[in-house]
Every structure is written in C-alpha cells, then in structure tokens.
Tab-separated table of C-alpha atoms in Angstrom:
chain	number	residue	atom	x	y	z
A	1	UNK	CA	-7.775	-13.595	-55.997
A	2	UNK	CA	-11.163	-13.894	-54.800
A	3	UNK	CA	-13.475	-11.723	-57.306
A	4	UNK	CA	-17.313	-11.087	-57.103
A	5	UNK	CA	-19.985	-9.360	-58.719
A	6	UNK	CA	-23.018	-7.141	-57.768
A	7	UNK	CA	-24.987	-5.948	-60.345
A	8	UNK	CA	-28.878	-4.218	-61.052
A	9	UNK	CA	-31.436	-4.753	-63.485
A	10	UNK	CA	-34.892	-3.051	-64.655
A	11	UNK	CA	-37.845	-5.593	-64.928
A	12	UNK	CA	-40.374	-5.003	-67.094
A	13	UNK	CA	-43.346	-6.784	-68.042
A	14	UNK	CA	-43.916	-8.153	-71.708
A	15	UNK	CA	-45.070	-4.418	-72.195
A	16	UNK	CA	-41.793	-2.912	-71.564
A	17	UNK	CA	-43.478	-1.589	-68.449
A	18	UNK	CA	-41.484	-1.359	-65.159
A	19	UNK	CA	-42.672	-3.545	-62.333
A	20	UNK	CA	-42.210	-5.150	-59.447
A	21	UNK	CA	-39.319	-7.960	-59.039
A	22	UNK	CA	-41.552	-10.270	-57.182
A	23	UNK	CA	-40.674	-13.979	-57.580
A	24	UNK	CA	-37.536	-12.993	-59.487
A	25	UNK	CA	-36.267	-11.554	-55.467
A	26	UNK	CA	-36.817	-15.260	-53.757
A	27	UNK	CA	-34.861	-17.775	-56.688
A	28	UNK	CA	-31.326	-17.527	-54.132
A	29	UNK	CA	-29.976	-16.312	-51.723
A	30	UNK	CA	-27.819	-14.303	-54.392
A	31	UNK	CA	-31.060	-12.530	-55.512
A	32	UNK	CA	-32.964	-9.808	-53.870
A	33	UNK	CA	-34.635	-6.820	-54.264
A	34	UNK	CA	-33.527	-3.038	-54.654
A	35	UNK	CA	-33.827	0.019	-52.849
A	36	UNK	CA	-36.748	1.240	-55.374
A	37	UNK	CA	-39.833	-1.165	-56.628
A	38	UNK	CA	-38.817	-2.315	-60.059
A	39	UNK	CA	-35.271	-2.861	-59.520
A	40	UNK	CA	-33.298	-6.678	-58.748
A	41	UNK	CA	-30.287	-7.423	-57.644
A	42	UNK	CA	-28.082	-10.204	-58.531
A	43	UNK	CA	-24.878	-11.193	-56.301
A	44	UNK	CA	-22.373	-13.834	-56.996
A	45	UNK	CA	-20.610	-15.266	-54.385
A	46	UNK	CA	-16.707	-14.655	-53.867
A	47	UNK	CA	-15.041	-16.791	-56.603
A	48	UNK	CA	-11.344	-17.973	-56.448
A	49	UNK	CA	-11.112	-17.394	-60.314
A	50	UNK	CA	-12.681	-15.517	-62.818
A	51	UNK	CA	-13.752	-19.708	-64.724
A	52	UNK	CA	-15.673	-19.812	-61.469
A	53	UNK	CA	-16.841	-16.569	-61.356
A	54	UNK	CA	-18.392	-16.912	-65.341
A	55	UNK	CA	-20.154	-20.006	-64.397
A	56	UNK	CA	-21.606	-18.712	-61.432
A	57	UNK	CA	-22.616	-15.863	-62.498
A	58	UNK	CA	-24.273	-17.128	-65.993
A	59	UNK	CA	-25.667	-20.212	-63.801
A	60	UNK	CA	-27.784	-17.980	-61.234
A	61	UNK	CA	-28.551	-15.069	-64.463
A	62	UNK	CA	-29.900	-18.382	-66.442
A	63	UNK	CA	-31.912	-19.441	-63.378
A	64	UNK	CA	-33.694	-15.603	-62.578
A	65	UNK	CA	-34.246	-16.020	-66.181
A	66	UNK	CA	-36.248	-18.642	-66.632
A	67	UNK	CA	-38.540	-18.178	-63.604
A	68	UNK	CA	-38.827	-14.612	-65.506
A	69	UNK	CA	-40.121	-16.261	-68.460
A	70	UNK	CA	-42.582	-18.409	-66.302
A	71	UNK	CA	-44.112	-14.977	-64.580
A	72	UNK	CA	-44.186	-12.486	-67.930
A	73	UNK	CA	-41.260	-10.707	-66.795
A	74	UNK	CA	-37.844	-9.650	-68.318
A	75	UNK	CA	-34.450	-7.998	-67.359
A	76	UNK	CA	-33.065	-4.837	-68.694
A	77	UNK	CA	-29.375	-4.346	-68.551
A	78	UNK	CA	-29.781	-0.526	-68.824
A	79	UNK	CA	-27.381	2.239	-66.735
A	80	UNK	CA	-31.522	3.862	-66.151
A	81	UNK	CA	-34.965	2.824	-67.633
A	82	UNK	CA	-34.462	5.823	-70.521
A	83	UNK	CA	-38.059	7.506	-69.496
A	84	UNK	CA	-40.397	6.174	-67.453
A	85	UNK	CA	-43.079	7.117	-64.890
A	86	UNK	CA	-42.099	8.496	-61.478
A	87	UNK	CA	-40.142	5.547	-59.613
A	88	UNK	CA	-41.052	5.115	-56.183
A	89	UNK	CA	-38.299	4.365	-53.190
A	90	UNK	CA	-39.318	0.894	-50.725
A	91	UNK	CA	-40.205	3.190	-47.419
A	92	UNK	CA	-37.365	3.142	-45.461
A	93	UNK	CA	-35.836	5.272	-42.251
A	94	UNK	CA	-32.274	5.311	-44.255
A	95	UNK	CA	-33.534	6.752	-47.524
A	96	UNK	CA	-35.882	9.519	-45.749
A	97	UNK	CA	-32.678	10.458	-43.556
A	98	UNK	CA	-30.728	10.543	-46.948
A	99	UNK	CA	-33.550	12.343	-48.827
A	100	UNK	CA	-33.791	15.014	-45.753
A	101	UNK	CA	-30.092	15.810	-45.726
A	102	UNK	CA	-29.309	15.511	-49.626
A	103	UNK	CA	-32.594	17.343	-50.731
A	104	UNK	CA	-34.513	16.956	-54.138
A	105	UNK	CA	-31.480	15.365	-56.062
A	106	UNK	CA	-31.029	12.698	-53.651
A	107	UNK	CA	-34.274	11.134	-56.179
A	108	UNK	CA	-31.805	11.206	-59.111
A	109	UNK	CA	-30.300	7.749	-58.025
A	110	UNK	CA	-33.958	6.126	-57.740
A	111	UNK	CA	-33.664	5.919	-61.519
A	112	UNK	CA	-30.097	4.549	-61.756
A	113	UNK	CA	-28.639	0.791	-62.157
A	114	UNK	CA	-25.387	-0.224	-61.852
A	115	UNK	CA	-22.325	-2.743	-61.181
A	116	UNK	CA	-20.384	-3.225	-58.559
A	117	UNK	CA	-17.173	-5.432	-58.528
A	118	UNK	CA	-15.647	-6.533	-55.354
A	119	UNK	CA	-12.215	-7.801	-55.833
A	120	UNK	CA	-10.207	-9.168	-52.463
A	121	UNK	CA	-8.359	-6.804	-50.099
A	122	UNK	CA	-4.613	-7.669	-50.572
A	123	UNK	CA	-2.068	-4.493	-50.653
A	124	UNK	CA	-4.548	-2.227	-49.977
A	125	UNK	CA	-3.019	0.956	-50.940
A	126	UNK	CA	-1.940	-0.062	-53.680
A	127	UNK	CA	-5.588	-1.068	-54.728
A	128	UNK	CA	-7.491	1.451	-53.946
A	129	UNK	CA	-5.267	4.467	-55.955
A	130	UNK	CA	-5.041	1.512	-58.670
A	131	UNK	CA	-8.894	1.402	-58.696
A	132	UNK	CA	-9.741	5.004	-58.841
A	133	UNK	CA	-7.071	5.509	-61.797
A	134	UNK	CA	-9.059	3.207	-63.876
A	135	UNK	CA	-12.220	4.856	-62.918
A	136	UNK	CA	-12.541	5.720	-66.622
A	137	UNK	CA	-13.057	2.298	-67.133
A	138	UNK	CA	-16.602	2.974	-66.843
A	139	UNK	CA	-16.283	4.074	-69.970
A	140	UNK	CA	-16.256	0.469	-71.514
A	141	UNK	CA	-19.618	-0.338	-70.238
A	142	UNK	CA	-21.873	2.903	-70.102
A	143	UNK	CA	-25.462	1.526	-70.494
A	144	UNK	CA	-27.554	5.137	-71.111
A	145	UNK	CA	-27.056	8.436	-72.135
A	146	UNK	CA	-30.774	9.524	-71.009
A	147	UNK	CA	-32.164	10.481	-67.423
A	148	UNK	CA	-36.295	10.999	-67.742
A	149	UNK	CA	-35.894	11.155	-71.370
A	150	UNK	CA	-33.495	14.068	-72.064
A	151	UNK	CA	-29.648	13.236	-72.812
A	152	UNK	CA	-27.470	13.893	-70.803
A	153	UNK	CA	-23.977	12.507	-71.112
A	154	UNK	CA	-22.542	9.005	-72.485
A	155	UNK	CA	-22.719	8.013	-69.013
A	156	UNK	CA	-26.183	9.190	-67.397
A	157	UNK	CA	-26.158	7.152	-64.445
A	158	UNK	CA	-22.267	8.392	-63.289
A	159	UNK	CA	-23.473	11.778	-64.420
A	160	UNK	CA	-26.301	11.960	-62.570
A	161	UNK	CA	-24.367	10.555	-59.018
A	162	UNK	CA	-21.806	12.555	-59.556
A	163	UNK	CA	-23.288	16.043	-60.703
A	164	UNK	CA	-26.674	15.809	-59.448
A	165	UNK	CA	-27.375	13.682	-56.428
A	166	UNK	CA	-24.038	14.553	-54.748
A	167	UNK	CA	-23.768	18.012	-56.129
A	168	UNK	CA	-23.732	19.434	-52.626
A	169	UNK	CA	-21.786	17.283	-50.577
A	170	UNK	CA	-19.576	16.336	-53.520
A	171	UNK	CA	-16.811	14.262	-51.264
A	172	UNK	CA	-19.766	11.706	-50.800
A	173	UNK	CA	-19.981	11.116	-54.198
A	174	UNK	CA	-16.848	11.765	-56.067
A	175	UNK	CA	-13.187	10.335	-56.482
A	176	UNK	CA	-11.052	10.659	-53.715
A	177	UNK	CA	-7.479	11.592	-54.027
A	178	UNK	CA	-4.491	8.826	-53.587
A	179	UNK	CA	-3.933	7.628	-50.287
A	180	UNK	CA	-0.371	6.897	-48.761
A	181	UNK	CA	-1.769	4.355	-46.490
A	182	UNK	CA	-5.424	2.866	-45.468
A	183	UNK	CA	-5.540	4.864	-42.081
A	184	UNK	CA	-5.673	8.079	-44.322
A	185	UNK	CA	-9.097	6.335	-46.256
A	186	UNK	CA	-10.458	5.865	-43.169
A	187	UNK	CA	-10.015	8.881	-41.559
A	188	UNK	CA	-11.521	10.398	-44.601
A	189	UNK	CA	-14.509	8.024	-44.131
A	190	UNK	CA	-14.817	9.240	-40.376
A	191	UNK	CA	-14.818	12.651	-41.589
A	192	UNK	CA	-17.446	12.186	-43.575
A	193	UNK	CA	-19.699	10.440	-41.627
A	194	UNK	CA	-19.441	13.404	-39.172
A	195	UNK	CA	-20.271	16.120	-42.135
A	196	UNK	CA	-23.077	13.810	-42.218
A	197	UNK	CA	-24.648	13.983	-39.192
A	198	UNK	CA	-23.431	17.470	-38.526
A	199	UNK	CA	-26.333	17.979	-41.180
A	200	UNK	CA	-28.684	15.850	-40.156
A	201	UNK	CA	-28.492	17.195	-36.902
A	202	UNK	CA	-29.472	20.904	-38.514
A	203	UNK	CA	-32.130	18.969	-40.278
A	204	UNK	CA	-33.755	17.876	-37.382
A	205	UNK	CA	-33.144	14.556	-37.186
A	206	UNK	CA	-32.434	12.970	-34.251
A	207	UNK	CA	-28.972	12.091	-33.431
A	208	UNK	CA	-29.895	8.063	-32.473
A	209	UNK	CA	-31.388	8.042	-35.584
A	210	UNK	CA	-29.091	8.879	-37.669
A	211	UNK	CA	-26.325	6.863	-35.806
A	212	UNK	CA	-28.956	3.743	-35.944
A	213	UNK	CA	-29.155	4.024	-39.655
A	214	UNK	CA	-25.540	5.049	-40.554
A	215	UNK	CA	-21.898	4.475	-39.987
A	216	UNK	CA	-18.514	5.557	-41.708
A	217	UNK	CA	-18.796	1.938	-43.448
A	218	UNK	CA	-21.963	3.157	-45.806
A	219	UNK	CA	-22.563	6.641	-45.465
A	220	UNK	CA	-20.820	7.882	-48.645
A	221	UNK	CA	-21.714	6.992	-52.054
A	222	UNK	CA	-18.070	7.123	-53.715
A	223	UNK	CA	-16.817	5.153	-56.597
A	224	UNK	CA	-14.657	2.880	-54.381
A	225	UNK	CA	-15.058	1.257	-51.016
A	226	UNK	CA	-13.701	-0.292	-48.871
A	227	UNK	CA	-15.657	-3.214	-47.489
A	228	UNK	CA	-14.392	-4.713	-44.202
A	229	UNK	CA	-17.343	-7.594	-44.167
A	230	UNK	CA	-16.415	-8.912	-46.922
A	231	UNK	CA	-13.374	-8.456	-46.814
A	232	UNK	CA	-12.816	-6.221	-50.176
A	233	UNK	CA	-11.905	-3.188	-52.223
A	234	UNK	CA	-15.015	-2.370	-54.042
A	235	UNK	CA	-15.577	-0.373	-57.895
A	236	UNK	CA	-19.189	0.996	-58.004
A	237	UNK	CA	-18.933	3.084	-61.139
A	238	UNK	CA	-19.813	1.047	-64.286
A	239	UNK	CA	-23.817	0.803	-65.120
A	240	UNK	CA	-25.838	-2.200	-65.361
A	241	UNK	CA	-24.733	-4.077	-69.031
A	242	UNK	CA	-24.556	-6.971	-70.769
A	243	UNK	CA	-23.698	-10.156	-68.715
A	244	UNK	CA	-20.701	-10.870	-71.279
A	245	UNK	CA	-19.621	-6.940	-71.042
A	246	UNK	CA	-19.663	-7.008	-67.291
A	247	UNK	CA	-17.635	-9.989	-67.314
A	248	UNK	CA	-14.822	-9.125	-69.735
A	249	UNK	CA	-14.309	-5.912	-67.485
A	250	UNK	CA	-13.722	-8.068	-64.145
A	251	UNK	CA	-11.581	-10.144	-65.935
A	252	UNK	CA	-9.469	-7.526	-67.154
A	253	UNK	CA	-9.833	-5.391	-64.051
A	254	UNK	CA	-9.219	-8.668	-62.071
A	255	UNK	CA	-5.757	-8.888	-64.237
A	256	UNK	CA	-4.654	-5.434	-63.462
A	257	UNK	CA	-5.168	-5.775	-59.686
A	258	UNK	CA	-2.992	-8.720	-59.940
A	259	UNK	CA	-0.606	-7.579	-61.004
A	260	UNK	CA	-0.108	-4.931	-58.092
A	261	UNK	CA	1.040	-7.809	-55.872
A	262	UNK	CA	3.860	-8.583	-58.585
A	263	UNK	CA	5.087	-5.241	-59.458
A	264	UNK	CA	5.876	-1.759	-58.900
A	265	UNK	CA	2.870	0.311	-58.493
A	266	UNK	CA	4.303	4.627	-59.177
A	267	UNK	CA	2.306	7.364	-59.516
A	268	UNK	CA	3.548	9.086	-62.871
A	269	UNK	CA	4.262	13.076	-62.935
A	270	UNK	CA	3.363	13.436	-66.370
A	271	UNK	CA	0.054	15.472	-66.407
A	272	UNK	CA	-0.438	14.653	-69.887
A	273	UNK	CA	-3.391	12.688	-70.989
A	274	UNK	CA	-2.365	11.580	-73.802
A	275	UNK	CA	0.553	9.987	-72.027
A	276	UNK	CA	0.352	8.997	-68.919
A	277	UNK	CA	-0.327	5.711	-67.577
A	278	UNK	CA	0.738	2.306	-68.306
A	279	UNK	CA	0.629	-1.446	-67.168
A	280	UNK	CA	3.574	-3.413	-68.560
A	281	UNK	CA	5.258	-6.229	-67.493
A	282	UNK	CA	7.924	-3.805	-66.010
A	283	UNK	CA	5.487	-1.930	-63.730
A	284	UNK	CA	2.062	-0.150	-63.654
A	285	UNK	CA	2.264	3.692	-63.230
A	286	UNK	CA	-0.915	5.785	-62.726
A	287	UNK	CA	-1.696	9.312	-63.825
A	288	UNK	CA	-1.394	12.211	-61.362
A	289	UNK	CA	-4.687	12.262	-59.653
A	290	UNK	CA	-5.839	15.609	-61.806
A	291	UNK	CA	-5.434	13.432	-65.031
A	292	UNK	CA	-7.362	10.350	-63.540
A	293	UNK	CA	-9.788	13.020	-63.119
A	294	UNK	CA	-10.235	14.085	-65.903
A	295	UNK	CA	-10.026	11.154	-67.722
A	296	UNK	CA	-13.363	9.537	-65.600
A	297	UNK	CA	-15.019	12.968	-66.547
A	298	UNK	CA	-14.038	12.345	-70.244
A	299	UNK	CA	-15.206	8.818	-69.572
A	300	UNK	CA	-18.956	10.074	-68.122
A	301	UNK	CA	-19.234	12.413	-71.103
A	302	UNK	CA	-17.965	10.821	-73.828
A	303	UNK	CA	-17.508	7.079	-73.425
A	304	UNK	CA	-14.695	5.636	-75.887
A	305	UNK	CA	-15.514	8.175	-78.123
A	306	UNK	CA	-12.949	10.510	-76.258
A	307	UNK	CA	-9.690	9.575	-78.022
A	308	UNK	CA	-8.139	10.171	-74.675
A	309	UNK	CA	-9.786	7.460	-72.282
A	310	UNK	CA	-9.662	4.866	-75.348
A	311	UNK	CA	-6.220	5.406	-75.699
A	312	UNK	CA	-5.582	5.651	-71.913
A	313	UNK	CA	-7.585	2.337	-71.129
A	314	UNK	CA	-5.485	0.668	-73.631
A	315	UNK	CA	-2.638	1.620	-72.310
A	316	UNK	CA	-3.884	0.119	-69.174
A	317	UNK	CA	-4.769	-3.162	-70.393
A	318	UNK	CA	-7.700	-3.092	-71.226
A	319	UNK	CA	-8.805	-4.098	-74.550
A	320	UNK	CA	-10.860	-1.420	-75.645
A	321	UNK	CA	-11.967	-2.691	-79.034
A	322	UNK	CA	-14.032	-5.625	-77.934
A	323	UNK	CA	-15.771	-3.484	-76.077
A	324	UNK	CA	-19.705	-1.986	-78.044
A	325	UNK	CA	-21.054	0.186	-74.816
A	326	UNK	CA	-24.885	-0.226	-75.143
A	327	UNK	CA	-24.508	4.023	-75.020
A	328	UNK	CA	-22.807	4.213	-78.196
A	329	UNK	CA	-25.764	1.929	-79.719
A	330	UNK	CA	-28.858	4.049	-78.248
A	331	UNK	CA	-27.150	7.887	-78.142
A	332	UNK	CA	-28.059	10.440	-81.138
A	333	UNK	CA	-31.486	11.978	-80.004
A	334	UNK	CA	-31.700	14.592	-77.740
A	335	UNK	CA	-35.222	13.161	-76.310
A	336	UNK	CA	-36.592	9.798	-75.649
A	337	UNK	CA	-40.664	9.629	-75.042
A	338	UNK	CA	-41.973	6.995	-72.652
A	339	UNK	CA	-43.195	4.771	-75.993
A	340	UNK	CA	-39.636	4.510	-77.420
A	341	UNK	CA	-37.807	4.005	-73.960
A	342	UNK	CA	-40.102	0.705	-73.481
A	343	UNK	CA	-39.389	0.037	-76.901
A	344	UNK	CA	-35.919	0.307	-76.057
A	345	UNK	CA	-36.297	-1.600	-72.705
A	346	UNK	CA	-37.907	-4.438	-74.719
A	347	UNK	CA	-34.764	-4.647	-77.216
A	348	UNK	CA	-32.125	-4.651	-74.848
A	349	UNK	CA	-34.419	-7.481	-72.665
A	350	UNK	CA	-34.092	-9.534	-76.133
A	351	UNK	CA	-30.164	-8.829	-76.310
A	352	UNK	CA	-29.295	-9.704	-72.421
A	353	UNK	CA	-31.948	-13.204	-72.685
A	354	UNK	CA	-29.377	-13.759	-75.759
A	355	UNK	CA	-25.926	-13.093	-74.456
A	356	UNK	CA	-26.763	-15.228	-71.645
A	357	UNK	CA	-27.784	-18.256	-73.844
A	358	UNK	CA	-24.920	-17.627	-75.987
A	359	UNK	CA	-22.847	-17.819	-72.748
A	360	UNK	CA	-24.616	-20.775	-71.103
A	361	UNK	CA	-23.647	-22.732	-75.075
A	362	UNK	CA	-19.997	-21.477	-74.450
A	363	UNK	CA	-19.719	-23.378	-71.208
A	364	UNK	CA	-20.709	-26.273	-72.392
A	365	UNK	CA	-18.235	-26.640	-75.506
C-alpha cells in the first residue's frame, strides 16, 4: 500500500528565534515553504512500503539537516512554537478570503504545525470511517499543550483547529460522521464549499474570486480528506513530532488500514468507551460515531493520560507504550514566557537533530 508523509517544522536560529526557512525551502523538490514565514515543509514521496518510506523520509530529514547546520538554522518538531512573537501569514488572495469569512480565529492556525499521512485510496469507505475512528490516535504524538504561552489542552494545535479557528463553521473543521458510501463524502464536501461561498458572498467578496481560489477539493479543514490527485485518503490530525514518533504511527496506522482489505470492517453498537473497538485477526469493529467522538476529544485534552483513549488505542493496535508524546514531557505550567519557549524550542531542536542520527545509524546496521 502506497504510504506517504507530510509533515511541518519551526526553524529557529541558534537563538531559538523563529525565522525564515530560506535555503532549507530549495534542498528538493520534497521541501518547501509554509503558509506563514518561519514554517517548512517536508514531503516524502508515495512509498510502496513503510522500509521505503523510513529511508526516504530519514534520507531527505538528514539532507534539510545538514544544509541547516551550514546556514545557523535548526528544526523544531513542536505541535506550535510555545510563545513567540506575532507570526505573520505569506500574502496571499486564499488566506485573506479565509481570514474575511472565518474572522479573528482564522489566525489561530498561523501558529500551528502538524502531520499529515496520506495512505492509498483502496476500499474507500471502509477507510475513511476507519480513519476518523482512530482520530484519537493523535493522542500518541501531541507535540504542545501551549498556544501564545498559556495551556491549553494536551493537544494545543487540534484544540485550537477544532475549538477556535473553526468554532463557527464547525463542519469545516471537525469529524464527520460515517459514510455508507464515497458519493455521501462528497456531497458533504459540495455542501460545504457552497456554505462557503454563500459567506463570502455576504462578505463581499467577489464570487470569481472565491471560485478562483477555492473548490470542494480544499475548502474545508477536516481531519480527513480525501485527495483525488494523489490519489489518497488523507489523516491531518497529529502535530509535528519526532521523526521516529511520526514514523511508528504510519506504520501502525499503515497496518490497520491493511487490514480493511482482509477483513470485516462493523461499526460496533456498544456506546461504551471503555469497550468498544477492536482490531483482531477476526475483524476490526469501530465505536459508534458518538464514542469516536469523544474519544478524539479525550485525546485533544488529555493525551494518553485519559485511561480511555490508551486503552482504546490499544485495543486498536496500536502500541501505546512505546509511545513518550513530547506533551507529556513539556505540560505542568500554566504559562510559558517567550525566554523559556526558545529555551524549549532549542531542546527539542537538540532531540529531533538526535533521533534522526540515531535513525540514519539504524539503517545502516
């Protein structure tokens, strides 16, 4: 099953300082920059297994690495940069549409960083009510508590999609419910993109503008997409971690979307979390979409400290106890000044320039 992997990264200076990608934008064609100034973007290439998809991967990190070391800069694998000075958004006719129609919160996502995994479009369905069952899987990665400083949930980048940028057009930015088949995404995705320009429209904004800038392909924010370029079923919910942490979730994500095409795939009617769900090697059954829910909001809130998600993720396949969420490490104040977030930034540069070279020695045992 082709698999691939998007995923964002602060750069700082040898300060701790956000800044500009530069250099670090031009070393591929898998690198590039981000939607605001001190954020890079790294994107592997479809890869037929998840062998190929480690060396790749750790290959092109190693590379942006190095010509980051030659040009004083560094990578942060943080969900947001803790605190920091206002970020600034690349001008753009997209984001000023977005910003006119979303409002004030729409700047809540200029301070997030994330993953996204792409894995290949098979039985659809199947896939996408798979993928937004295990949206709690998030959990396993979260990255920052912190938004500006102040905490605000185990998961401050989902939190503030989700609850803040979203908050008034919250089917742009939240789980959807199962589908029965694809045509009912789409139509979803069509509705959308007309509540979209319905309020644009009152904004406004002209209508060739908007239909320039947007289509039902990338005008919502949700979780999961559906990608027909590519083609793929994409997860957008964990942050921006650890290279060996991102890659132990594809893998295991990449085993449970596997195994759709070999099993039965039933959507349990137990609405009890403590319960519900399972992948075996008889079948994998999903919670009712209430206890999915509830289980990503216990995920955004509480990481793997919610008994609940742990237990549920485990239950999943995943194997929750080699997992040490960056969150976990950095929670336990209820304010971060800007000195200690670049102190922070600085650590976690340190820890993600390690994991990589202790990945680039594992490849070559």
């Amino acid at each position: 099953m082709n698999t691939s992997i998007e995923v964002e990264y602060w750069v700082i200076d040898t300060d701790g300082e956000l800044t500009s990608p530069g250099e670090l934008a031009e070393v591929s064609e898998q690198t590039e920059r981000e939607f605001v100034e001190p954020l890079f973007e790294l994107k592997t290439p479809p890869c037929e297994t998840i062998g190929e998809l480690r060396t790749t991967f750790v290959e092109q990190l190693d590379g942006v690495l190095s010509k980051a070391a030659s040009v004083d800069k560094r990578l942060v694998p943080l969900g947001t940069p803790i605190n920091s000075e206002e970020i600034d958004r690349h001008p753009g006719e997209r984001g000023r549409i977005q910003k006119e129609v979303i409002g004030e919160n729409f700047d809540y996502a200029k301070y997030c960083a994330g993953t996204h995994i792409h894995v290949e479009k098979r039985n659809v369905t199947d896939q996408l009510n798979a993928l937004i069952a295990l949206d709690a899987a998030l959990a396993l990665v979260n990255s920052s508590p912190y938004y500006q400083g102040e905490r605000l949930a185990n998961g401050a980048r989902a939190y503030c999609y989700r609850k803040k940028s979203y908050e008034e057009y919250p089917k742009h930015g939240q789980l959807w419910h199962y589908v029965d088949n694809v045509g009912e995404w789409h139509r979803r995705l069509e509705d959308r993109y007309e509540e979209f320009k319905r309020a644009a429209l009152e904004e406004g904004i002209d209508e060739r503008a908007v239909e320039e800038h947007f289509s039902t392909d990338d005008v919502v924010w949700t979780p999961i997409r559906l990608r027909d370029e590519m083609p793929t079923v994409e997860w957008r919910s964990p942050d921006a971690a650890l290279p060996s942490q991102l890659l132990r979730l594809t893998d295991e994500l990449e085993t449970v979307m596997e195994q759709l095409h070999h099993t039965n795939v039933e959507i349990e009617s137990d609405s009890d979390p403590r319960n519900t769900g399972r992948v075996t090697d008889d079948g994998v059954t999903l919670p009712e979409f209430d206890v999915a829910c509830d289980l990503a909001e216990g995920a955004i809130h509480d990481g793997l400290e919610s008994t609940n998600v742990s237990r549920y993720l485990d239950r999943m396949g995943f194997s929750v106890d080699d997992y040490h969420p960056i969150s976990t490490r950095i929670d336990g104040r209820q304010y971060v000044t800007n000195s200690d977030a670049r102190d922070l930034r600085l650590e976690y540069a340190s820890r993600l320039e390690e994991d990589v070279e202790t990945l680039v020695q594992s490849m070559k045992v």
